[in-house]
Short mmCIF file of C-alpha atoms in Angstrom, two decimals:
data_model
loop_
_atom_site.label_atom_id
_atom_site.label_comp_id
_atom_site.label_asym_id
_atom_site.label_seq_id
_atom_site.Cartn_x
_atom_site.Cartn_y
_atom_site.Cartn_z
CA MET M 1 7.23 20.04 -54.54
CA LYS M 2 10.58 21.27 -53.17
CA VAL M 3 9.57 24.91 -54.02
CA ILE M 4 6.23 24.48 -52.01
CA SER M 5 8.16 23.01 -49.19
CA SER M 6 10.72 25.93 -49.29
CA LEU M 7 7.92 28.45 -49.29
CA ILE M 8 6.20 26.62 -46.16
CA LEU M 9 9.43 26.60 -44.36
CA SER M 10 10.14 30.25 -44.98
CA SER M 11 6.80 31.21 -43.97
CA LEU M 12 7.18 29.37 -40.68
CA ILE M 13 10.48 31.13 -40.19
CA ALA M 14 9.14 34.52 -40.94
CA THR M 15 6.23 34.04 -38.31
CA ALA M 16 8.56 32.66 -35.63
CA VAL M 17 10.86 35.79 -35.71
CA PRO M 18 8.81 38.13 -33.61
CA PHE M 19 8.37 35.29 -31.06
CA VAL M 20 12.21 34.57 -30.92
CA CYS M 21 12.80 38.36 -30.36
CA VAL M 22 10.39 38.42 -27.43
CA ALA M 23 11.73 35.15 -25.91
CA GLU M 24 15.34 36.51 -25.79
CA THR M 25 14.31 38.85 -23.04
CA VAL M 26 13.35 35.68 -20.62
CA THR M 27 15.63 35.41 -17.81
CA SER M 28 16.11 32.07 -16.06
CA SER M 29 19.09 32.87 -13.65
CA VAL M 30 18.85 31.11 -10.33
CA PRO M 31 18.93 33.53 -7.42
CA TYR M 32 21.88 32.60 -5.01
CA SER M 33 22.83 33.82 -1.56
CA LYS M 34 26.22 33.44 0.09
CA GLU M 35 25.03 34.03 3.57
CA MET M 36 22.42 31.18 3.42
CA THR M 37 23.45 27.83 4.20
CA LEU M 38 21.80 24.30 3.75
CA ALA M 39 21.19 24.07 7.58
CA ASP M 40 19.28 27.63 7.29
CA VAL M 41 16.99 26.33 4.45
CA SER M 42 16.50 23.00 6.18
CA GLU M 43 15.25 24.81 9.43
CA GLN M 44 13.10 26.91 7.35
CA VAL M 45 11.37 23.71 6.06
CA TYR M 46 11.33 22.10 9.42
CA GLN M 47 9.54 24.94 10.72
CA ARG M 48 6.83 24.61 8.09
CA LEU M 49 6.36 20.82 8.23
CA PRO M 50 2.81 19.76 9.12
CA GLY M 51 4.39 17.16 11.43
CA LYS M 52 5.91 20.08 13.56
CA LEU M 53 2.37 20.58 15.23
CA ALA M 54 2.43 17.21 16.62
CA GLU M 55 5.34 18.19 18.77
CA THR M 56 2.97 19.66 21.27
CA LYS M 57 1.25 16.46 22.00
CA TYR M 58 4.39 14.93 23.66
CA GLY M 59 4.62 17.78 26.19
CA GLN M 60 0.94 17.45 27.04
CA LEU M 61 1.29 13.76 27.55
CA GLU M 62 4.30 13.98 29.63
CA GLN M 63 2.80 16.64 31.83
CA ALA M 64 -0.49 14.82 32.16
CA ASN M 65 1.32 11.46 33.20
CA ARG M 66 3.65 13.35 35.43
CA ASP M 67 0.86 15.05 37.31
CA LEU M 68 -0.89 11.83 37.65
CA GLY M 69 2.31 10.20 38.90
CA ASN M 70 2.98 12.88 41.58
CA ALA M 71 -0.67 12.64 42.88
CA LEU M 72 -1.00 11.66 46.48
CA PHE M 73 -3.52 9.03 45.83
CA ALA M 74 -4.33 6.54 42.87
CA GLU M 75 -7.78 7.87 42.25
CA PRO M 76 -9.59 11.16 43.75
CA ALA M 77 -10.45 10.89 47.36
CA THR M 78 -14.14 10.94 48.08
CA ALA M 79 -16.18 12.13 51.26
CA ASN M 80 -19.32 10.48 52.46
CA LEU M 81 -22.07 11.62 54.63
CA HIS M 82 -24.82 9.24 55.92
CA LEU M 83 -27.83 10.05 58.18
CA PHE M 84 -30.10 7.21 59.68
CA SER M 85 -33.15 8.20 61.65
CA ASP M 86 -36.46 6.59 62.88
CA ALA M 87 -38.53 9.72 62.22
CA ILE M 88 -40.68 7.88 59.52
CA GLY M 89 -40.73 4.66 61.49
CA SER M 90 -41.01 4.11 65.31
CA SER M 91 -40.29 8.02 65.96
CA ASN M 92 -38.33 7.18 69.02
CA GLY M 93 -35.83 9.91 68.41
CA TYR M 94 -33.22 7.46 66.97
CA GLN M 95 -30.38 9.33 64.89
CA GLU M 96 -27.10 8.26 63.51
CA TRP M 97 -24.74 10.51 61.54
CA GLU M 98 -21.69 9.05 59.87
CA SER M 99 -19.07 10.90 57.80
CA SER M 100 -15.97 9.16 56.17
CA VAL M 101 -13.08 9.95 53.52
CA ASP M 102 -12.23 7.36 51.29
CA LEU M 103 -8.50 7.33 50.21
CA PRO M 104 -7.49 5.04 47.16
CA LEU M 105 -3.85 4.04 47.52
CA TRP M 106 -1.30 3.19 45.04
CA LEU M 107 -0.69 -0.40 44.31
CA PRO M 108 3.14 -1.52 44.80
CA GLY M 109 5.02 -0.13 41.71
CA GLN M 110 2.05 1.51 40.15
CA LYS M 111 3.23 5.13 40.93
CA GLN M 112 6.91 4.32 39.59
CA GLN M 113 5.56 2.90 36.36
CA GLN M 114 3.30 6.27 35.90
CA GLN M 115 6.49 8.30 36.40
CA SER M 116 8.50 6.13 33.98
CA LEU M 117 5.75 6.50 31.34
CA SER M 118 6.16 10.21 31.66
CA ASP M 119 10.01 10.09 31.38
CA LYS M 120 9.54 7.96 28.17
CA PHE M 121 7.24 10.63 26.56
CA ALA M 122 9.90 13.29 27.49
CA ALA M 123 12.66 11.12 25.82
CA GLU M 124 10.56 10.62 22.64
CA LEU M 125 10.06 14.19 21.76
CA PRO M 126 13.88 14.87 20.84
CA ALA M 127 13.76 11.74 18.75
CA TYR M 128 10.59 12.71 16.89
CA GLN M 129 12.18 16.33 16.29
CA GLN M 130 15.46 14.57 14.87
CA ALA M 131 13.28 12.46 12.65
CA LEU M 132 11.38 15.61 11.41
CA LYS M 133 14.72 17.49 10.82
CA LEU M 134 15.93 14.62 8.73
CA GLN M 135 12.71 14.66 6.66
CA ALA M 136 13.14 18.43 6.16
CA ALA M 137 16.76 17.81 5.06
CA GLY M 138 15.48 15.15 2.48
CA GLU M 139 12.91 17.49 1.07
CA VAL M 140 15.55 20.22 0.83
CA ARG M 141 18.10 18.03 -1.04
CA GLN M 142 15.23 17.14 -3.43
CA LEU M 143 14.07 20.50 -4.12
CA ILE M 144 17.81 22.00 -4.69
CA TRP M 145 18.99 19.28 -6.94
CA GLN M 146 15.92 19.43 -9.10
CA VAL M 147 16.63 23.08 -9.44
CA LYS M 148 20.25 22.20 -10.33
CA LEU M 149 19.40 19.60 -12.85
CA ALA M 150 17.02 22.03 -14.55
CA GLU M 151 19.64 24.65 -14.38
CA ALA M 152 22.14 22.55 -16.11
CA GLU M 153 19.63 21.66 -18.79
CA VAL M 154 19.15 25.46 -19.29
CA GLU M 155 22.94 26.08 -19.52
CA GLN M 156 23.27 23.32 -22.11
CA ALA M 157 20.29 24.51 -24.00
CA LYS M 158 21.85 28.12 -24.21
CA GLN M 159 25.12 26.65 -25.62
CA LEU M 160 23.26 24.77 -28.05
CA TRP M 161 21.35 27.89 -29.20
CA GLU M 162 24.67 29.94 -29.34
CA THR M 163 26.16 27.33 -31.57
CA ALA M 164 22.97 27.14 -33.66
CA LYS M 165 23.01 31.02 -34.01
CA LYS M 166 26.78 31.24 -34.85
CA LEU M 167 26.21 28.48 -37.50
CA LEU M 168 23.22 30.39 -38.89
CA ASN M 169 25.34 33.60 -39.36
CA ASP M 170 28.07 31.52 -40.93
CA VAL M 171 25.75 29.93 -43.20
CA ASP M 172 24.11 33.21 -44.05
CA SER M 173 27.33 34.87 -44.95
CA ARG M 174 28.35 32.03 -47.10
CA VAL M 175 24.90 31.98 -48.91
CA LYS M 176 25.16 35.86 -49.72
CA ALA M 177 28.86 34.97 -51.04
CA GLY M 178 27.45 32.34 -53.27
CA ASP M 179 29.29 29.44 -51.58
CA LEU M 180 26.02 27.73 -50.41
CA ALA M 181 22.62 27.36 -51.82
CA SER M 182 19.77 29.32 -50.23
CA THR M 183 18.29 26.05 -48.90
CA GLU M 184 21.07 25.67 -46.70
CA ARG M 185 20.20 28.96 -44.97
CA LEU M 186 16.60 27.51 -44.33
CA LEU M 187 18.00 24.33 -42.78
CA ALA M 188 20.20 26.34 -40.61
CA SER M 189 17.34 28.61 -39.63
CA SER M 190 15.39 25.58 -38.63
CA ASN M 191 18.16 24.26 -36.55
CA SER M 192 18.47 27.59 -34.63
CA LEU M 193 14.54 27.75 -34.09
CA SER M 194 14.67 24.26 -32.80
CA ALA M 195 17.59 25.10 -30.41
CA HIS M 196 15.83 28.03 -29.21
CA SER M 197 12.46 26.01 -28.61
CA THR M 198 14.79 23.48 -26.49
CA LEU M 199 16.03 26.45 -24.53
CA LEU M 200 12.56 27.83 -23.79
CA ASP M 201 11.31 24.49 -22.64
CA ALA M 202 14.21 24.05 -20.35
CA GLU M 203 13.79 27.51 -18.81
CA SER M 204 10.12 26.69 -18.21
CA ARG M 205 11.09 23.50 -16.29
CA LEU M 206 13.55 25.69 -14.34
CA GLN M 207 11.10 28.14 -13.39
CA SER M 208 8.62 25.43 -12.30
CA GLN M 209 11.24 24.06 -10.17
CA LEU M 210 12.11 27.58 -8.69
CA LYS M 211 8.46 28.12 -7.70
CA LEU M 212 8.27 24.77 -6.10
CA TYR M 213 11.30 25.43 -4.13
CA GLN M 214 9.87 28.74 -3.17
CA LEU M 215 6.55 27.16 -2.11
CA ILE M 216 8.09 24.59 0.21
CA THR M 217 10.77 26.56 1.66
CA GLY M 218 9.25 30.09 1.62
CA LEU M 219 12.72 31.50 0.43
CA SER M 220 13.50 33.03 -2.97
CA ALA M 221 17.27 32.23 -3.11
CA LEU M 222 19.31 28.97 -2.91
CA PRO M 223 22.45 28.59 -0.89
CA THR M 224 25.69 29.19 -2.89
CA ASP M 225 27.35 26.30 -1.24
CA ILE M 226 25.46 23.00 -1.53
CA GLU M 227 27.88 20.41 -2.19
CA GLU M 228 28.32 17.73 0.41
CA THR M 229 31.15 15.54 1.79
CA ALA M 230 31.07 11.87 0.86
CA GLN M 231 30.52 9.46 3.96
CA VAL M 232 32.69 6.39 4.16
CA ASN M 233 30.29 4.34 6.25
CA ALA M 234 29.40 0.92 4.58
CA THR M 235 26.46 0.13 6.93
CA LEU M 236 23.47 1.90 8.22
CA PRO M 237 24.36 3.64 11.62
CA GLU M 238 22.38 2.85 14.69
CA THR M 239 21.91 6.43 15.29
CA HIS M 240 19.74 6.90 12.32
CA PRO M 241 17.09 9.41 13.41
CA LYS M 242 14.29 7.08 12.14
CA LEU M 243 15.85 3.99 14.04
CA ALA M 244 16.11 6.05 17.24
CA LEU M 245 12.61 7.29 17.00
CA GLN M 246 11.41 3.67 16.57
CA GLU M 247 13.59 2.67 19.65
CA GLN M 248 11.95 5.56 21.75
CA ILE M 249 8.52 4.43 20.67
CA ILE M 250 9.28 0.78 21.87
CA GLN M 251 10.63 1.99 25.14
CA ARG M 252 7.58 4.02 25.61
CA LEU M 253 5.27 1.03 24.72
CA GLN M 254 7.32 -1.24 26.99
CA ALA M 255 6.43 1.22 29.97
CA GLN M 256 2.82 1.17 28.82
CA VAL M 257 2.89 -2.68 29.00
CA GLY M 258 4.27 -2.27 32.62
CA LEU M 259 1.56 0.19 33.50
CA ALA M 260 -1.36 -1.88 31.78
CA GLN M 261 -1.21 -4.39 34.61
CA TYR M 262 -2.68 -2.00 36.97
CA ASP M 263 -5.55 -1.13 34.57
CA GLY M 264 -8.61 -2.96 35.61
CA ALA M 265 -7.19 -3.47 39.03
CA ILE M 266 -8.86 -2.32 42.24
CA ASN M 267 -6.90 -0.25 44.27
CA PRO M 268 -6.74 -0.61 48.20
CA ASN M 269 -8.91 1.96 49.77
CA LEU M 270 -8.39 3.37 53.19
CA SER M 271 -11.43 4.78 54.80
CA VAL M 272 -11.38 7.19 57.83
CA GLY M 273 -14.68 8.38 59.32
CA VAL M 274 -16.52 9.47 62.41
CA LYS M 275 -19.91 8.44 63.85
CA ARG M 276 -22.40 10.29 66.05
CA ASP M 277 -25.55 8.53 67.22
CA ARG M 278 -28.28 7.95 70.06
CA GLY M 279 -30.88 5.23 70.71
CA ASP M 280 -33.67 7.69 71.68
CA ARG M 281 -34.48 11.16 72.63
CA GLN M 282 -33.65 10.38 76.32
CA GLU M 283 -30.10 9.30 75.34
CA SER M 284 -27.06 11.50 74.80
CA TYR M 285 -25.09 11.26 71.57
CA THR M 286 -22.45 8.88 71.39
CA ASN M 287 -19.15 9.96 69.44
CA SER M 288 -16.80 7.38 67.76
CA ILE M 289 -14.07 7.18 65.01
CA GLY M 290 -13.60 4.47 62.58
CA VAL M 291 -10.74 3.20 60.12
CA GLY M 292 -11.44 0.74 57.44
CA VAL M 293 -9.35 -0.73 54.42
CA SER M 294 -10.96 -2.59 51.39
CA LEU M 295 -8.88 -5.05 49.13
CA ALA M 296 -9.80 -6.75 45.93
CA PHE M 297 -9.16 -10.48 45.62
CA ASN M 298 -8.53 -12.32 42.27
CA ASP M 299 -8.64 -9.17 39.96
CA LYS M 300 -6.10 -10.74 37.35
CA ALA M 301 -8.81 -11.53 34.77
CA HIS M 302 -9.72 -7.82 34.84
CA ARG M 303 -6.24 -6.73 34.17
CA GLN M 304 -5.56 -9.09 31.16
CA PRO M 305 -7.48 -7.14 28.40
CA ALA M 306 -5.48 -4.01 29.15
CA ILE M 307 -2.15 -5.92 29.15
CA ALA M 308 -3.10 -7.69 25.87
CA ARG M 309 -3.66 -4.54 24.02
CA ALA M 310 -0.56 -2.77 25.32
CA SER M 311 1.38 -5.92 24.39
CA ALA M 312 -0.32 -6.06 20.85
CA GLU M 313 0.91 -2.47 20.37
CA LEU M 314 4.40 -3.28 21.51
CA ALA M 315 4.68 -6.16 19.01
CA ASP M 316 3.48 -3.92 16.15
CA ALA M 317 6.04 -1.25 16.96
CA GLN M 318 8.86 -4.08 17.01
CA VAL M 319 7.64 -5.16 13.60
CA GLU M 320 7.54 -1.63 12.38
CA GLN M 321 11.06 -1.29 13.60
CA GLN M 322 12.47 -4.24 11.67
CA THR M 323 10.42 -2.82 8.60
CA VAL M 324 11.98 0.51 8.75
CA TYR M 325 15.47 -1.09 9.20
CA ARG M 326 14.91 -3.09 6.29
CA GLU M 327 13.76 -0.23 4.24
CA LEU M 328 16.59 2.19 5.34
CA THR M 329 19.22 -0.55 4.51
CA SER M 330 17.65 -1.19 1.10
CA ASN M 331 17.76 2.45 0.34
CA LEU M 332 21.41 2.72 1.49
CA LEU M 333 22.46 0.04 -0.80
CA ASN M 334 20.57 1.35 -3.67
CA PHE M 335 22.12 4.91 -3.33
CA GLN M 336 25.61 3.61 -2.92
CA GLN M 337 25.15 1.55 -6.19
CA ARG M 338 23.59 4.50 -7.94
CA LEU M 339 26.52 6.75 -6.92
CA LEU M 340 29.05 4.14 -8.10
CA SER M 341 27.27 3.50 -11.53
CA THR M 342 26.99 7.41 -11.91
CA GLN M 343 30.71 7.82 -11.32
CA GLN M 344 31.57 5.03 -13.48
CA GLN M 345 29.33 6.38 -16.38
CA LEU M 346 30.86 9.89 -15.94
CA ARG M 347 34.27 8.76 -16.58
CA LEU M 348 33.29 6.92 -19.72
CA ILE M 349 31.20 9.76 -20.97
CA THR M 350 33.98 12.17 -20.29
CA GLU M 351 36.43 10.27 -22.51
CA GLN M 352 33.67 9.84 -25.10
CA ASN M 353 32.79 13.59 -24.89
CA ASP M 354 36.33 14.55 -25.59
CA THR M 355 36.39 12.28 -28.68
CA THR M 356 33.03 13.75 -30.15
CA GLN M 357 34.02 17.25 -29.68
CA HIS M 358 37.08 16.70 -31.28
CA TYR M 359 35.38 14.97 -34.15
CA PHE M 360 32.81 17.85 -34.32
CA LYS M 361 35.50 20.58 -34.46
CA LEU M 362 37.15 18.45 -37.61
CA GLN M 363 33.70 18.48 -39.13
CA GLN M 364 33.22 22.30 -38.60
CA ARG M 365 36.57 22.61 -40.29
CA ALA M 366 35.56 20.37 -43.15
CA PHE M 367 32.45 22.25 -43.56
CA GLU M 368 34.23 25.56 -43.78
CA LEU M 369 36.33 24.07 -46.48
CA GLY M 370 33.43 22.80 -48.49
CA GLU M 371 34.19 19.21 -48.13
CA ILE M 372 31.01 18.22 -46.27
CA ASN M 373 27.29 19.52 -46.52
CA LEU M 374 25.42 21.10 -43.79
CA VAL M 375 23.33 18.10 -43.07
CA ASP M 376 26.52 16.01 -42.05
CA LEU M 377 27.79 19.09 -39.94
CA LEU M 378 24.39 18.99 -38.10
CA ARG M 379 24.47 15.37 -37.57
CA SER M 380 27.89 15.63 -35.88
CA GLN M 381 26.92 18.40 -34.02
CA ALA M 382 23.88 16.64 -32.63
CA LEU M 383 26.21 13.78 -31.47
CA ALA M 384 28.49 16.25 -29.80
CA ASN M 385 25.55 18.09 -28.09
CA GLU M 386 24.17 14.86 -26.88
CA ASN M 387 27.43 13.68 -25.31
CA SER M 388 28.02 17.29 -23.70
CA ASN M 389 24.54 17.27 -22.39
CA GLN M 390 24.93 13.71 -20.77
CA LYS M 391 28.26 14.55 -19.31
CA ARG M 392 26.91 17.89 -17.58
CA LEU M 393 23.80 15.84 -16.47
CA LEU M 394 26.10 13.09 -14.83
CA GLU M 395 28.35 15.62 -13.33
CA VAL M 396 25.10 17.12 -11.49
CA GLN M 397 23.55 13.63 -10.80
CA GLU M 398 26.85 12.59 -9.06
CA LYS M 399 26.59 15.28 -6.62
CA GLN M 400 22.76 14.74 -6.28
CA HIS M 401 23.45 11.12 -5.54
CA LEU M 402 26.09 11.84 -2.93
CA SER M 403 23.53 13.92 -1.18
CA GLN M 404 20.93 11.25 -1.39
CA LEU M 405 23.53 8.79 0.04
CA ASN M 406 23.97 11.34 3.05
CA GLN M 407 20.20 11.34 3.55
CA ALA M 408 20.06 7.63 3.46
CA TYR M 409 22.73 7.53 6.14
CA GLY M 410 20.50 9.81 8.15
CA ILE M 411 22.73 12.76 7.95
CA GLY M 412 20.86 16.18 8.41
CA PHE M 413 22.21 19.74 8.10
CA THR M 414 23.47 21.32 11.37
CA LYS M 415 24.75 25.02 11.86
#
């Protein structure tokens, strides 16, 4: 049974050799640019965000409301022309021509409210842009640190493979010298193939993350300097872009509530006209001029629906503001704790890694002296590799969590 197993393993190794040789040509190095900064990448992503298209609506809304607020009259002026004649009736030659112009007047405070709403739309645009830029910074942080995590896995896998190849060469030499059984070489070969397979898998994940980075950013290289400075704030800043945007939305809706009291109202109307008439054909035309004013009474009920709708939108925005604040505060506390936990784990795993690496070196020496077999050596090597991988992963995660904490604080990238 052992002979059959050895033959099968030998066959697998033999068929894997050509594949290994081809795979060695794979390159997984990450392209970096010293000239590029995180702010550059963030600006590139910001320009490609779907939400960028919505910026134009603020300018259109501002201009439309400003033009209306600057209008001379509350509604378009209208011209009227009337003719009265008895040509179909008594036919005595009676005629009456009347023409007038109706001028809708602004209600007290209505024009100022309209202009105020225009100002609110203008103020909301920068807040919206800052929130978008923070979103872009978050995407950049996510993309870059996923690449860095995958890159760290490749680095560790390469070290593992190099160690496995070195062990295979050592075992092969000792098998040829007669110090070890030939089955030990099969075990070392299997270990090398497993390490190479791990490397190929890590390289594949790295390439996937690089392609995703290129898709979202439109860039082929990453900035060389990506580490961020820790913030000492303990609470969520009031200037957080998402909170600032919600505040601007509420101020704009408050202006809309103020303007809603004029929706459904009837504006005063000033009418100016002239009249030309005669009683019959024997009379001369009489010319006169007239001025009139029309006012609405008790239109409060007609205003209430618009006021209620605007007030409901304002209440929803205030609820959304509180919801956003709670979510941001929760995220901040979460990332603060996550960073602290990672730092604590890193200190412990660093100490543990030093111990396991020292133990592995002792096991290597014992294997060279023939005091232990290959299985025991591989077991200690697996433990050392696991600790080394975890230490490297935590080192990258610490920097990743730091960047996530800055994101939670609402800190973007500026040039």
